[in-house]
XYZ file of C-alpha atoms in Angstrom:
176
model
C 139.552 17.150 170.251
C 136.702 17.004 167.520
C 136.726 19.141 164.826
C 133.788 21.263 162.808
C 134.546 19.672 159.644
C 134.065 15.868 161.535
C 130.360 16.559 162.565
C 127.332 18.171 161.621
C 124.308 19.814 162.760
C 121.312 17.797 163.579
C 119.552 19.766 166.302
C 119.141 21.807 169.641
C 118.483 20.786 173.275
C 115.734 21.940 174.535
C 114.626 22.694 178.410
C 114.947 19.589 181.031
C 111.872 17.284 181.120
C 111.230 16.277 184.697
C 113.857 15.941 187.641
C 116.157 12.824 186.801
C 118.216 14.616 183.949
C 116.201 13.984 181.042
C 116.030 17.117 178.329
C 114.117 17.655 175.073
C 115.815 17.444 172.054
C 114.519 18.931 168.469
C 115.890 17.317 165.600
C 116.197 17.951 161.739
C 117.687 14.481 161.355
C 117.320 11.234 163.112
C 120.447 9.525 162.129
C 120.868 8.792 165.544
C 118.356 6.348 165.575
C 119.074 4.665 162.648
C 122.916 3.944 162.960
C 124.696 2.376 165.769
C 125.660 5.606 167.666
C 126.338 5.307 171.570
C 126.671 9.197 171.678
C 125.853 12.969 170.304
C 128.117 15.959 169.634
C 127.242 19.113 171.706
C 128.717 22.730 171.234
C 129.143 24.102 175.073
C 130.996 27.230 175.110
C 132.881 26.843 171.854
C 133.990 23.294 171.917
C 132.325 20.179 170.594
C 132.139 17.759 173.555
C 130.753 14.249 173.098
C 128.008 13.118 175.143
C 126.888 9.535 175.705
C 123.573 8.516 175.897
C 121.631 6.069 178.079
C 118.193 6.391 176.334
C 115.814 8.254 174.384
C 112.238 8.276 173.162
C 110.462 10.242 170.459
C 107.865 12.687 171.768
C 107.141 13.836 168.019
C 108.710 13.325 164.690
C 111.093 16.182 165.341
C 111.355 15.984 169.315
C 112.949 13.158 171.345
C 113.600 13.033 174.841
C 117.069 11.891 175.636
C 118.838 10.752 178.941
C 122.723 11.489 178.452
C 124.852 9.652 180.618
C 126.005 11.309 184.223
C 122.948 14.278 183.770
C 121.134 12.823 186.611
C 119.198 16.411 187.878
C 117.548 18.919 186.311
C 120.231 21.358 187.076
C 122.251 19.546 185.424
C 120.099 19.354 182.291
C 119.250 22.948 182.632
C 122.756 23.708 181.595
C 122.504 21.995 178.321
C 119.622 23.855 177.331
C 120.487 25.639 173.963
C 123.172 23.619 173.278
C 123.430 22.954 169.709
C 123.629 19.083 168.789
C 125.903 17.535 165.567
C 126.458 14.163 164.753
C 129.897 12.437 163.582
C 129.794 12.108 159.770
C 131.696 9.071 160.006
C 129.284 7.439 161.435
C 126.047 8.594 159.350
C 124.569 6.397 157.154
C 124.878 8.477 154.158
C 126.826 7.797 151.365
C 129.873 10.268 150.115
C 127.690 12.021 147.135
C 124.802 12.890 150.047
C 124.689 15.657 151.719
C 122.002 17.483 153.810
C 121.634 21.416 154.155
C 123.199 21.083 157.885
C 126.318 19.546 156.489
C 126.835 22.599 154.441
C 128.083 24.633 157.611
C 131.944 25.519 156.901
C 131.428 24.912 153.083
C 133.152 27.616 150.870
C 130.583 29.212 148.666
C 132.300 30.151 145.056
C 130.806 32.420 142.020
C 131.465 30.636 138.853
C 130.411 33.818 137.226
C 133.550 35.386 138.552
C 135.911 32.200 137.815
C 135.665 30.676 141.406
C 135.809 34.002 143.095
C 135.045 33.296 146.738
C 131.884 34.593 147.653
C 132.363 33.196 151.334
C 131.706 30.758 154.064
C 128.509 29.380 155.079
C 127.467 29.981 158.499
C 124.066 28.497 158.590
C 121.051 27.461 156.342
C 118.100 29.591 156.901
C 114.796 27.725 156.540
C 112.493 29.225 158.237
C 111.013 30.732 155.165
C 109.979 29.011 151.909
C 112.819 29.847 150.186
C 116.248 27.973 151.496
C 118.984 30.489 152.316
C 122.812 30.288 153.161
C 123.736 32.393 155.614
C 127.222 33.512 154.388
C 130.309 35.351 155.457
C 132.142 37.096 153.001
C 136.052 37.737 153.359
C 135.218 41.309 154.517
C 133.389 40.211 157.190
C 129.886 40.852 156.014
C 126.734 38.560 156.531
C 124.804 38.090 153.467
C 121.743 35.759 152.356
C 122.476 33.772 149.432
C 119.612 31.177 147.756
C 120.021 27.944 148.506
C 118.425 26.647 145.240
C 119.491 23.856 143.512
C 118.888 25.422 140.260
C 122.091 27.830 141.366
C 124.058 25.011 142.576
C 126.116 23.732 139.673
C 128.933 21.581 141.899
C 129.185 20.157 145.695
C 132.688 18.695 146.382
C 132.386 17.611 149.581
C 136.090 16.692 149.679
C 137.257 20.199 149.284
C 134.236 21.444 151.385
C 133.201 23.474 148.641
C 130.046 24.481 146.601
C 129.935 26.174 143.398
C 127.179 28.573 142.221
C 126.051 30.145 138.855
C 124.044 33.083 140.564
C 121.673 35.154 138.499
C 123.826 38.498 137.132
C 123.312 41.339 139.853
C 122.272 39.171 142.725
C 125.684 39.642 144.666
C 125.476 43.708 144.023
C 122.121 43.785 146.258
C 124.098 43.337 149.359
C 126.246 46.380 148.368
């Protein structure tokens, strides 16, 4: 069974392309093209499932047309529409000190101003605005947004899956 910490999100499956099972794949990271990988991992009904691919071709710099093994009809391809796509960390071409924003999903966010108190867990990174934001679930279950600014990040511990931040005074109080 593939665990969440073994993969990181690289994109999402779009709609079927043609009638032979091809799908459009919108990606943030083209790691699948840079390294020798035979599969991608799709999140289906909350389960991470490996999907081997036969071929792909780039449509744009952010979209590829992908043909997965055993997905041979438009109807089968339709069932994959909207699935998030992940890549195995062990196959990534990054060295251990490098990390993409998408790879921070699931990391704990701790506040250095309060002696390492847990702010919450990063559920996603919002890059839809000019400023990157961490979507964070607090221990109380509240959803908050924290700026993902390198000015605030003091340490990223990939091993512990933890990011330490030094946030401006009062920023956390804005959510109360």
